[in-house]
Short mmCIF file of C-alpha atoms and ligand atoms in Angstrom, two decimals:
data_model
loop_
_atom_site.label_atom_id
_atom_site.label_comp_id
_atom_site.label_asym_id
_atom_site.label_seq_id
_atom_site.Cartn_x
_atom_site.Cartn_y
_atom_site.Cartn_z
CA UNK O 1 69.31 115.30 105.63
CA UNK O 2 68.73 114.88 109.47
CA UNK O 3 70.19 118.18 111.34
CA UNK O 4 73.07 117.37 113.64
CA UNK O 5 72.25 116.94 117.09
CA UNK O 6 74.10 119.66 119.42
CA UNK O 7 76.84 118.88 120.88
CA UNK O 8 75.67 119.31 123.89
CA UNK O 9 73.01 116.27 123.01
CA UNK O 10 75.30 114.39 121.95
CA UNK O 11 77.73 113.77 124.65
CA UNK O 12 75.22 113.04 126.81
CA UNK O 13 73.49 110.85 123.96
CA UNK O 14 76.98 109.64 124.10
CA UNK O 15 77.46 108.90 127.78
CA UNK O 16 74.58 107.13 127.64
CA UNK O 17 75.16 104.60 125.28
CA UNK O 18 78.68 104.01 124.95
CA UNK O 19 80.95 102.25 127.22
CA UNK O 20 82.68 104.67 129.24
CA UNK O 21 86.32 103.40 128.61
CA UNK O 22 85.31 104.97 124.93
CA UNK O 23 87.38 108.36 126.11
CA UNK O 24 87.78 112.03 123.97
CA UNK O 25 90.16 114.12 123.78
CA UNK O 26 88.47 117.23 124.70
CA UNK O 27 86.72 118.38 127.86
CA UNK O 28 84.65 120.54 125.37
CA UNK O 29 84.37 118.64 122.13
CA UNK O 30 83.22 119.78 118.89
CA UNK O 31 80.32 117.65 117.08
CA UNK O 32 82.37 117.20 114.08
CA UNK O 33 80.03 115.85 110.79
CA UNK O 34 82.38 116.83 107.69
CA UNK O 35 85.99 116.38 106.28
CA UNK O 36 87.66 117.56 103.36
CA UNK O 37 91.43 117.47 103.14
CA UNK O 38 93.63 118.30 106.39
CA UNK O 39 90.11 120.48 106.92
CA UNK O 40 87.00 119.37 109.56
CA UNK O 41 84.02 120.83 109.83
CA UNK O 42 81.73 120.47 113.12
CA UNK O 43 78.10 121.20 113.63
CA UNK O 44 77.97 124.93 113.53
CA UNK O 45 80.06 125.45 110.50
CA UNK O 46 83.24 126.32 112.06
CA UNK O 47 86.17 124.95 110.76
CA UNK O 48 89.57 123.33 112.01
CA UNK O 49 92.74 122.77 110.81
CA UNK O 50 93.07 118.91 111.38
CA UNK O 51 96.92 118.13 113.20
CA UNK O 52 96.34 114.99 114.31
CA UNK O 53 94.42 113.14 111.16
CA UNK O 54 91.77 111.32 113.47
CA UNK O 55 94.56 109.49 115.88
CA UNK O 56 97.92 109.25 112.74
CA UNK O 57 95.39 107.08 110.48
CA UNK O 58 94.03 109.82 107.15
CA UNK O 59 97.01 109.81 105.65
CA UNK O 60 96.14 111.74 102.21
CA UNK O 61 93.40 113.68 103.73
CA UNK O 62 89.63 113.17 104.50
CA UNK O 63 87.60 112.23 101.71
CA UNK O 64 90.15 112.35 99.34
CA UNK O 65 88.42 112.55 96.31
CA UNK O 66 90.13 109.54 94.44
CA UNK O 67 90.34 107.43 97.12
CA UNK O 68 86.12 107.78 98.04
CA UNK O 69 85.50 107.05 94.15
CA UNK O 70 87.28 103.87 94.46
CA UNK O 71 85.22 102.53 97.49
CA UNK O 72 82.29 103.55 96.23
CA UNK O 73 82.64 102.02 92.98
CA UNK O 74 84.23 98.45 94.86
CA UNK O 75 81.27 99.03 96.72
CA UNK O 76 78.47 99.08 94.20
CA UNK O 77 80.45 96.03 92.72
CA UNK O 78 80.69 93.11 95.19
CA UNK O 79 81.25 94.36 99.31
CA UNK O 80 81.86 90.86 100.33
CA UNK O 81 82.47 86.93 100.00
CA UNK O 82 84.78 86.04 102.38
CA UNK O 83 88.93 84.82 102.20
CA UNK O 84 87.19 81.71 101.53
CA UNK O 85 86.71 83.17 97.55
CA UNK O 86 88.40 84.18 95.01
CA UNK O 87 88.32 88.30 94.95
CA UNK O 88 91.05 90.51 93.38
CA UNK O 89 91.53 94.06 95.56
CA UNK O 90 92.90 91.90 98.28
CA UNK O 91 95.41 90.09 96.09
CA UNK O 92 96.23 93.32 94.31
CA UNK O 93 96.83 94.70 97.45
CA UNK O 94 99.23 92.08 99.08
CA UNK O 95 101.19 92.30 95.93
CA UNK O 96 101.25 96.03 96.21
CA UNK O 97 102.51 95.97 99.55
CA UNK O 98 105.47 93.02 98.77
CA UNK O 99 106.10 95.93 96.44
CA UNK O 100 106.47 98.80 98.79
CA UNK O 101 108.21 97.21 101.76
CA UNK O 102 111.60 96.57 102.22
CA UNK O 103 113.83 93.86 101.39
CA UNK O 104 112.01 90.08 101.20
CA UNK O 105 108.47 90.36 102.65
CA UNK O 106 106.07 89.28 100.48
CA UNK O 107 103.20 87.23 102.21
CA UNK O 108 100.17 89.30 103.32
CA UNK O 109 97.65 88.46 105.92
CA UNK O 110 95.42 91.52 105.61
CA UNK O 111 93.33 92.20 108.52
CA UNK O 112 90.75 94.74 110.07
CA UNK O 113 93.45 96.55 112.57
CA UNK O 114 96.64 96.98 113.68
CA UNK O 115 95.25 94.97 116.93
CA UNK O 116 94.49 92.02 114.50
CA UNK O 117 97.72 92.56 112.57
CA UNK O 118 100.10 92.24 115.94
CA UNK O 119 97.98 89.76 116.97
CA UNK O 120 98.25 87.62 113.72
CA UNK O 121 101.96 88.85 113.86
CA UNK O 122 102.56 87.42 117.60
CA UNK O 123 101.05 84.15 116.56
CA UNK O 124 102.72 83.42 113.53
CA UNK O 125 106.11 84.42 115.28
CA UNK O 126 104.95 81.82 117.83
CA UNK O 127 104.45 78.87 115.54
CA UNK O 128 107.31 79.65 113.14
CA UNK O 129 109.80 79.67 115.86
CA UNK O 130 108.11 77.01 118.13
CA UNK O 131 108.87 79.61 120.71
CA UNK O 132 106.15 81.28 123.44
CA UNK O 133 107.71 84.62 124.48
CA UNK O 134 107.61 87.83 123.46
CA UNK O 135 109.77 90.68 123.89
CA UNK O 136 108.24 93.95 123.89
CA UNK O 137 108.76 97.78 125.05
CA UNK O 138 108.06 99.79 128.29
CA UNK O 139 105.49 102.71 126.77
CA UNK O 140 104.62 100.42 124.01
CA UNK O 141 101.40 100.95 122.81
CA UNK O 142 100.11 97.31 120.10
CA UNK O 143 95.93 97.78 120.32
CA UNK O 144 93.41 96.61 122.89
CA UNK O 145 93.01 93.09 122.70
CA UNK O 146 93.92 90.78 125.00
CA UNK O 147 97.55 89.78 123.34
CA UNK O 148 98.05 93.21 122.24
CA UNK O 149 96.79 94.96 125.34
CA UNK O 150 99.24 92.80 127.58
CA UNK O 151 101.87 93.97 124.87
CA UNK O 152 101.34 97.16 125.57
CA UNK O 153 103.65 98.98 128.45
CA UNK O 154 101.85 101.72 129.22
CA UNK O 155 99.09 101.47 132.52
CA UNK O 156 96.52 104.03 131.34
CA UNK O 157 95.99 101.56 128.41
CA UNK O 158 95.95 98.03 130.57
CA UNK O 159 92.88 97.31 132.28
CA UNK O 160 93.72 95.62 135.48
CA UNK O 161 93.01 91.76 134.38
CA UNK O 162 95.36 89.01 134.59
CA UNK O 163 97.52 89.67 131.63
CA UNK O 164 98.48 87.06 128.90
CA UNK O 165 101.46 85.08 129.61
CA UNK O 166 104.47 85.23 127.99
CA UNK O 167 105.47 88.54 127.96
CA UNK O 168 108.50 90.27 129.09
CA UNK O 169 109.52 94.18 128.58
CA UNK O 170 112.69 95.93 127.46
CA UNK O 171 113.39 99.13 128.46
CA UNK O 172 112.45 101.95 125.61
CA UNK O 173 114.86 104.54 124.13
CA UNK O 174 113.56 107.51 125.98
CA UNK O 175 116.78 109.81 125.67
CA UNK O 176 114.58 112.56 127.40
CA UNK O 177 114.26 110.65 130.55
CA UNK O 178 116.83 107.74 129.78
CA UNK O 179 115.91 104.83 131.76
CA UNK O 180 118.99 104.09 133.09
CA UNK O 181 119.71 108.07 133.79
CA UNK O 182 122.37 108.53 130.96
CA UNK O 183 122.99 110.97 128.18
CA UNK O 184 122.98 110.05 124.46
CA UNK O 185 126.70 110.93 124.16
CA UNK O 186 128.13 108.81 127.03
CA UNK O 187 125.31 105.55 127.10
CA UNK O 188 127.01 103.38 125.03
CA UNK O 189 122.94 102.48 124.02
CA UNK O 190 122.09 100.94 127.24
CA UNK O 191 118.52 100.70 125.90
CA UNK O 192 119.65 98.45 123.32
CA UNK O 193 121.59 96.53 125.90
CA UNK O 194 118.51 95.62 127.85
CA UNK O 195 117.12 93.61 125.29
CA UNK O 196 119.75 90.96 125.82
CA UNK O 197 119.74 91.35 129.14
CA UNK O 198 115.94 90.82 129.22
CA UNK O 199 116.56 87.51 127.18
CA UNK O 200 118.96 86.37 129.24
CA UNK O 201 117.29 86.66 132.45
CA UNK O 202 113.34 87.23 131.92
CA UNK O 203 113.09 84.55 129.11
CA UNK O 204 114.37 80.72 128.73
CA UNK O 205 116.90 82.28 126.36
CA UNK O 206 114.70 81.98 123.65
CA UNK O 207 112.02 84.24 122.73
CA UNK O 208 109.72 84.32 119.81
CA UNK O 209 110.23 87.76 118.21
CA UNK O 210 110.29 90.96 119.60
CA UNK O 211 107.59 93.65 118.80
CA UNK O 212 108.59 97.84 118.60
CA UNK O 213 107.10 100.40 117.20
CA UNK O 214 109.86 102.46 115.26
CA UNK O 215 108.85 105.24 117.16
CA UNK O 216 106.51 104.97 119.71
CA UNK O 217 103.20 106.81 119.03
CA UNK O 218 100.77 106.82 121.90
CA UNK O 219 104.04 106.64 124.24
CA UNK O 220 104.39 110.26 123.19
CA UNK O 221 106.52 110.60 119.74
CA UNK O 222 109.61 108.53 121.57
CA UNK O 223 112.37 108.76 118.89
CA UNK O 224 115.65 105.92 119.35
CA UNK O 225 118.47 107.01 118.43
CA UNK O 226 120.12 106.44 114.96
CA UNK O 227 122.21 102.99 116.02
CA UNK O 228 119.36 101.91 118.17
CA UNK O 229 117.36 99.66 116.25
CA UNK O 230 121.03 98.08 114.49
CA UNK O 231 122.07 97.33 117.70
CA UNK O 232 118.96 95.56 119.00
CA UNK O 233 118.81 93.73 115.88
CA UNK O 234 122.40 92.14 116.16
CA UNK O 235 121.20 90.76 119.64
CA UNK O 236 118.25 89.35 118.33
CA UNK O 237 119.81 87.61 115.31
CA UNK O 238 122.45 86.04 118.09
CA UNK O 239 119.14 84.65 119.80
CA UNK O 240 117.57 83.89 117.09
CA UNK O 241 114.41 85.89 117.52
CA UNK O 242 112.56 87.58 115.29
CA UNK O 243 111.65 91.16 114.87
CA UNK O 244 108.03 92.64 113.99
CA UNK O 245 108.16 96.61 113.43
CA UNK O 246 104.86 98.03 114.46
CA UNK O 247 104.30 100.39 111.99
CA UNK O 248 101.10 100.77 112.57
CA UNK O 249 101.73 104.74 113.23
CA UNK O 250 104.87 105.15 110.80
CA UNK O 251 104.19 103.19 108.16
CA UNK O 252 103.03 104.99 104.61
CA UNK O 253 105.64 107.73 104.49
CA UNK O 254 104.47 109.24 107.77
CA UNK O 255 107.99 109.50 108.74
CA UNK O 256 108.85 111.15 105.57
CA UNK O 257 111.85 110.01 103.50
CA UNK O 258 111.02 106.00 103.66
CA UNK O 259 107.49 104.42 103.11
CA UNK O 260 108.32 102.70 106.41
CA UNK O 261 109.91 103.78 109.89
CA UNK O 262 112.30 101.23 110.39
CA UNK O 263 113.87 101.71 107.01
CA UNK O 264 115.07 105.14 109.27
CA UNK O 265 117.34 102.75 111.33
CA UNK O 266 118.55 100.82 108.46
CA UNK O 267 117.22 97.25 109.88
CA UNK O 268 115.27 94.86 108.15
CA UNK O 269 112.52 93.38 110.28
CA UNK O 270 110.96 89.86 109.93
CA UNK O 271 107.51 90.73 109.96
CA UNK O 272 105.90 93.99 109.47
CA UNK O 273 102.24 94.70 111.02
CA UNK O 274 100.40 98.19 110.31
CA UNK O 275 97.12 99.77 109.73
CA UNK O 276 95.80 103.46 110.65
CA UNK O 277 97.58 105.55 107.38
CA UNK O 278 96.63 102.31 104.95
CA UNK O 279 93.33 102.76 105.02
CA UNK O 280 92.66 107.14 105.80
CA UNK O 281 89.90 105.75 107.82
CA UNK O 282 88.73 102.79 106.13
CA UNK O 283 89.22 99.79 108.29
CA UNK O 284 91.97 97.47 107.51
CA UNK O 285 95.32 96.58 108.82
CA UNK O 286 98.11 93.67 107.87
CA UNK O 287 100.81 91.83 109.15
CA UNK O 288 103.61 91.29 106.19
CA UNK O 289 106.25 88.60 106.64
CA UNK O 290 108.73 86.42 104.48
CA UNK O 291 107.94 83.33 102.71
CA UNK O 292 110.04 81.28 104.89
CA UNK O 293 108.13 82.58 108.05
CA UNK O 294 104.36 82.53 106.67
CA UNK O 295 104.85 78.88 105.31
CA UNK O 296 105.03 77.95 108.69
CA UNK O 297 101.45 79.29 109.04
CA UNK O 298 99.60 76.33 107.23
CA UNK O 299 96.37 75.66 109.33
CA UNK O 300 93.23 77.46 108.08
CA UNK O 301 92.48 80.54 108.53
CA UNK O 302 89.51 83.02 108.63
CA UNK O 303 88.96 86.81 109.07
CA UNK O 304 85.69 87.24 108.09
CA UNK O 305 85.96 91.00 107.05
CA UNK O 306 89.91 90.95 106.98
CA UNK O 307 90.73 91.32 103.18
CA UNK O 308 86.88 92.33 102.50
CA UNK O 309 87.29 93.97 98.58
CA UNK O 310 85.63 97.53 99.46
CA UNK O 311 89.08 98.09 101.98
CA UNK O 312 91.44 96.56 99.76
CA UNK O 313 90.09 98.67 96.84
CA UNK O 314 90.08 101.31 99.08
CA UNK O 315 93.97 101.20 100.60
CA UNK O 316 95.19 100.33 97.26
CA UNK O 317 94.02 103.65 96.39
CA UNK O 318 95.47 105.42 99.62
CA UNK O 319 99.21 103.69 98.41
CA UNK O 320 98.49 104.79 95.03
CA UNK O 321 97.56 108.51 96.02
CA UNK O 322 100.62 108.67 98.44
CA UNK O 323 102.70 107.70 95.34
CA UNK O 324 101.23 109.92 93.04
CA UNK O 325 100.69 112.86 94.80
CA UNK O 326 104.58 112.69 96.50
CA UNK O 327 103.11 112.89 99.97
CA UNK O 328 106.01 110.86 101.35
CA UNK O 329 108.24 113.76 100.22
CA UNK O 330 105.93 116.15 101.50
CA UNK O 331 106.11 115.08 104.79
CA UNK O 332 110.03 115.37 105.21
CA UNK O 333 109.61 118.80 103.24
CA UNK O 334 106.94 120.25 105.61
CA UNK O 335 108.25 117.81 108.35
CA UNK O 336 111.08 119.35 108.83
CA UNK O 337 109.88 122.77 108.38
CA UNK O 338 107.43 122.21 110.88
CA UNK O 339 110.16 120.50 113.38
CA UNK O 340 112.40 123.48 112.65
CA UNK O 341 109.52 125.88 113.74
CA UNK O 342 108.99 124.60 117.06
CA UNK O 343 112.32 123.92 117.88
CA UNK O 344 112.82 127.44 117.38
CA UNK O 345 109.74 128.45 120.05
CA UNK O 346 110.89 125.63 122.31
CA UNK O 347 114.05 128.53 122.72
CA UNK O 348 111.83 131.07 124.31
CA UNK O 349 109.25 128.58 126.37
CA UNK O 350 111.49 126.91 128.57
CA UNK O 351 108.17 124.20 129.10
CA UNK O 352 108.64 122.82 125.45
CA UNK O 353 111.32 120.41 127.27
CA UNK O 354 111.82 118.32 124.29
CA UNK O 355 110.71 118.46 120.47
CA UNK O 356 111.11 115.27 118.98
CA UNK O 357 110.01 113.01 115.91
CA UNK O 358 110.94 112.72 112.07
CA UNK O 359 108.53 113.72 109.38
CA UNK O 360 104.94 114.38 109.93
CA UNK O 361 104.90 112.24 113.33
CA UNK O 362 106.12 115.11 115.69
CA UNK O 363 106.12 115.62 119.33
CA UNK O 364 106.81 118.27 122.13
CA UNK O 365 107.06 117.29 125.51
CA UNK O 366 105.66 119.61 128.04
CA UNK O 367 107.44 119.67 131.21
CA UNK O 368 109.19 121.85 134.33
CA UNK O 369 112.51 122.31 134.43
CA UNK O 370 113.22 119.86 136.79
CA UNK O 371 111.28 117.31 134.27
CA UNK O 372 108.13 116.98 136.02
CA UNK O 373 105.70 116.36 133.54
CA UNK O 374 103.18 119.01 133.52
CA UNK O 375 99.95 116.66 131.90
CA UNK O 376 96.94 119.54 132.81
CA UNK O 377 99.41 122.48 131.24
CA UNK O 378 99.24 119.92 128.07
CA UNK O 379 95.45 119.26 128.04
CA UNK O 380 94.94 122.91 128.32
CA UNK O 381 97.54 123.57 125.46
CA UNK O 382 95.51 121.17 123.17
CA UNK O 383 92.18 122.44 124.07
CA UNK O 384 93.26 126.05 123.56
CA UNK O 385 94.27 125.06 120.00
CA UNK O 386 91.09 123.33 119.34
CA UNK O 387 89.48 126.58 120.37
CA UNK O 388 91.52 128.51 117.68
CA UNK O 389 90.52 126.45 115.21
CA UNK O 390 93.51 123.48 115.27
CA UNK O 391 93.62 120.26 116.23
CA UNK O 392 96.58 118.87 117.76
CA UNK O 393 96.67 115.33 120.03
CA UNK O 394 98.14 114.51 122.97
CA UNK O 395 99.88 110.99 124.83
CA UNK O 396 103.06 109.63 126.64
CA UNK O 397 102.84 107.49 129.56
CA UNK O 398 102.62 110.72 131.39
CA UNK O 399 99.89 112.74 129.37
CA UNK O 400 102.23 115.42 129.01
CA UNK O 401 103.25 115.02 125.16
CA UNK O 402 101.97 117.15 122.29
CA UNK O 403 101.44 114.99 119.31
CA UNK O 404 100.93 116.45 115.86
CA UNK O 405 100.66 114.07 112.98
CA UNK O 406 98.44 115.35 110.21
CA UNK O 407 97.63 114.48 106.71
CA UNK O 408 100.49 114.12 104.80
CA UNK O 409 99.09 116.70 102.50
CA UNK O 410 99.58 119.61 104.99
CA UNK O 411 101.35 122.63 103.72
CA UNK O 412 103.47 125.14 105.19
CA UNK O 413 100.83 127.33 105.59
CA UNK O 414 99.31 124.35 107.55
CA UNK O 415 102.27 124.74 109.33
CA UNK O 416 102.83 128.14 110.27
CA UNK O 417 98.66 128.19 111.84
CA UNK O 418 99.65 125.06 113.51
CA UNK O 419 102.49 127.00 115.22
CA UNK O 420 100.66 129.75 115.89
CA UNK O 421 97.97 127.89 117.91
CA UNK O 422 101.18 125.82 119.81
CA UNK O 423 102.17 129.26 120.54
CA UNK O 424 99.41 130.87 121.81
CA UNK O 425 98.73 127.90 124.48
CA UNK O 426 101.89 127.37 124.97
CA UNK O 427 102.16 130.79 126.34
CA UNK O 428 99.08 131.31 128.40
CA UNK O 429 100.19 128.21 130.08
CA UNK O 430 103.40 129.44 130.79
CA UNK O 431 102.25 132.23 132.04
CA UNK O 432 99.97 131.12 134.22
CA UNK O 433 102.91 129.26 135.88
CA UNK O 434 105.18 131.82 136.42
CA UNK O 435 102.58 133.95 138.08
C1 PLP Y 501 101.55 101.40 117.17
C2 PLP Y 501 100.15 100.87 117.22
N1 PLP Y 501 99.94 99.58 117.09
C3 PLP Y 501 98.70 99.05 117.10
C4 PLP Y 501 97.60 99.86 117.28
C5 PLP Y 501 96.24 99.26 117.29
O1 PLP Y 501 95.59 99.57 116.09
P1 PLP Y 501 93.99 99.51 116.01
O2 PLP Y 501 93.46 100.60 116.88
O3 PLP Y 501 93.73 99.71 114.54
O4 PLP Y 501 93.58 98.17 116.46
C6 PLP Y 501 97.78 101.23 117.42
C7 PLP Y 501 96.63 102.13 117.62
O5 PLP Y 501 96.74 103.26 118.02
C8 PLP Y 501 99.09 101.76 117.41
O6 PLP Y 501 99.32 103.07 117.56
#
């Protein structure tokens, strides 16, 4: 085999040949060429305890050994024909995932991305209801294409082009810095309120669905409260609009407890889009929906890889190991532990200003006490853990949020290095700031 490059060669091999809005996380980053596990491995050997599981997508660890002998073996079979044939992992799959989502969605549109899944999501809303606009979130974050980029309400993820029409933003459920400057026990869910005042005076009254992520990922690990997502629902059932859960980040037990993150809030959506975890790296998203809704879809259609057999063979097996192996429990078991344990440090380092998140989709928000968000104290945090071996990400509209979201096959052991590494940066930095 071909030695590595350094990775010195390759970021400027890199920065050569790649488009430069193709950002890392690290001002130093490792070459990494191996993955077993919640384990990487970079050029030199060294080793690193993997927190964020690529960006919230290897959900039952790299390589897993099952899930690798499944592609391969779909692979050595038949890698393509097209949606236009007759193939059986992608019908195995839809089935599988009528099977594992709540209430009546049944009809699959399997895709390449959660990009192509909102985006198939958005239209299908948009021809069911014979309604144009869409309701989505402030910090939102739905992929990068056109549609789902001018979903998206966060500015360090919007290129500035003309965006496309239609679409009109709630506020989000930020209790940390509550929009309209209230506290959870006195807001009487303002949040929730916007929506219907967004309908009633951003829209013609009548919007095509609404699109949320059950807690926003990229938008830094923001958590609604418990009655949040009922109450939203009620005013979109009196308008008549639909509701798509992004679960593109919380879907497949990430949020421990529930294979999905709405079933947290006790709603049942209308359609259901998601990708990342599904796969553990393969590519392949969907968009879920009722039959009521999807026989409204009745032109053609083609994806030409969407649905290709090596993927679907491939996330069936990531459902099946995520079943078998109990990871969804796992992640509310070491979830919480791991919630509990920096809770517990956010008592003595007055900059962890808010730890937030359910299951293994955790975040800490790094910020003064006057809530100015401290974003460099955060990049140095992360890049310190790198260099002690851990991998943690960051995000929020404000670059100031910690974001760990591993494998959901972590342990507490996992945990307790993980916390040690938070530590450490966490108090250099703070140090450094009260000097
Ligand atoms: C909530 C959410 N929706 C959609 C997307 C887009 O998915 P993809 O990058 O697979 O197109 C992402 C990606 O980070 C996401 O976090």
């Amino acid at each position: 085999m071909n030695q590595p490059l350094s990775r010195e060669e390759l970021k400027l091999k890199r920065e050569k040949y790649v488009v430069p809005s193709v950002k890392q996380l690290y001002n130093d980053p490792p070459h990494l060429v191996q993955g077993k596990g919640q384990y990487l491995l970079d050029e030199k050997g060294r080793q690193y305890l993997d927190m964020f599981a690529g960006i919230v997508t290897v959900s039952v660890g790299h390589c897993h050994p099952k899930v690798t002998e499944r592609t391969i073996e779909q692979l050595k079979k038949l890698q393509h024909t097209s949606t236009s044939f007759m193939t059986q992992p992608m019908v195995d799959l839809a089935e599988k995932l009528a099977q594992i989502t709540p209430g009546n969605l049944n009809k699959s549109y399997i895709t390449n991305s959660g990009t192509e899944a909102n985006e198939a999501a958005i239209l299908l809303a948009r021809v069911a209801s014979k309604r144009f606009e869409v309701i989505a979130l402030q910090h939102s974050y739905h992929g990068f294409s056109h549609l789902a980029n001018a979903l998206t309400g966060n500015h360090n993820w919007r290129p500035e082009v003309p965006s496309a029409a239609g679409i009109v933003f709630a506020a989000n459920a930020y209790c940390y810095r509550c929009p309209f400057k209230k506290t959870p026990d006195s807001c009487n869910l303002e949040c929730a309120q916007d929506v219907e005042r967004v309908i009633q005076t951003q829209t013609g009254g009548s919007a095509a669905c609404m699109i949320a992520e059950p807690i926003q990922g990229v938008g830094g690990t923001i958590t609604p409260p418990d009655e949040y997502f009922g109450q939203v629902k009620k005013i979109l059932d009196k308008y008549g609009v639909k509701f798509i859960a992004d679960e593109v980040q919380t879907g497949f037990g990430r949020t421990g407890k529930h294979m999905f993150g709405i079933t947290n809030w006790n709603v049942q959506p209308d359609m259901i889009t998601m990708a990342k975890g599904l796969g553990n790296g393969a590519p392949i998203g969907a968009m879920i929906t009722t039959d009521e809704i999807a026989k409204a879809g009745q032109k053609q259609s083609i994806n030409t890889f969407g649905g290709n057999p090596v993927s679907s063979a491939t996330a069936l097996a990531v459902i099946e190991t995520i079943e078998e192996e109990k990871l969804m429990e796992n992640a509310k078991v070491v979830g919480d532990y791991l919630l509990e344990g920096l809770r517990d440090m956010a008592k003595s380092y007055p900059i962890m200003a808010d730890v937030r998140g359910k299951g293994l989709m955790l975040g800490v928000e790094i910020a003064a006490e006057d809530k100015t968000p401290l974003a460099q104290e955060t990049a140095r945090i992360v890049e310190h853990a790198k260099d002690n071996g851990v991998i943690i990400g960051k995000g929020g509209l404000f670059g100031n949020v910690i974001r760990i979201k591993p494998p959901l096959s972590i342990t507490k052991e996992n945990v307790d290095t993980c916390l040690q590494a938070v530590r450490q940066g966490v108090e250099t930095v703070s140090k450094v700031l009260s000097r």
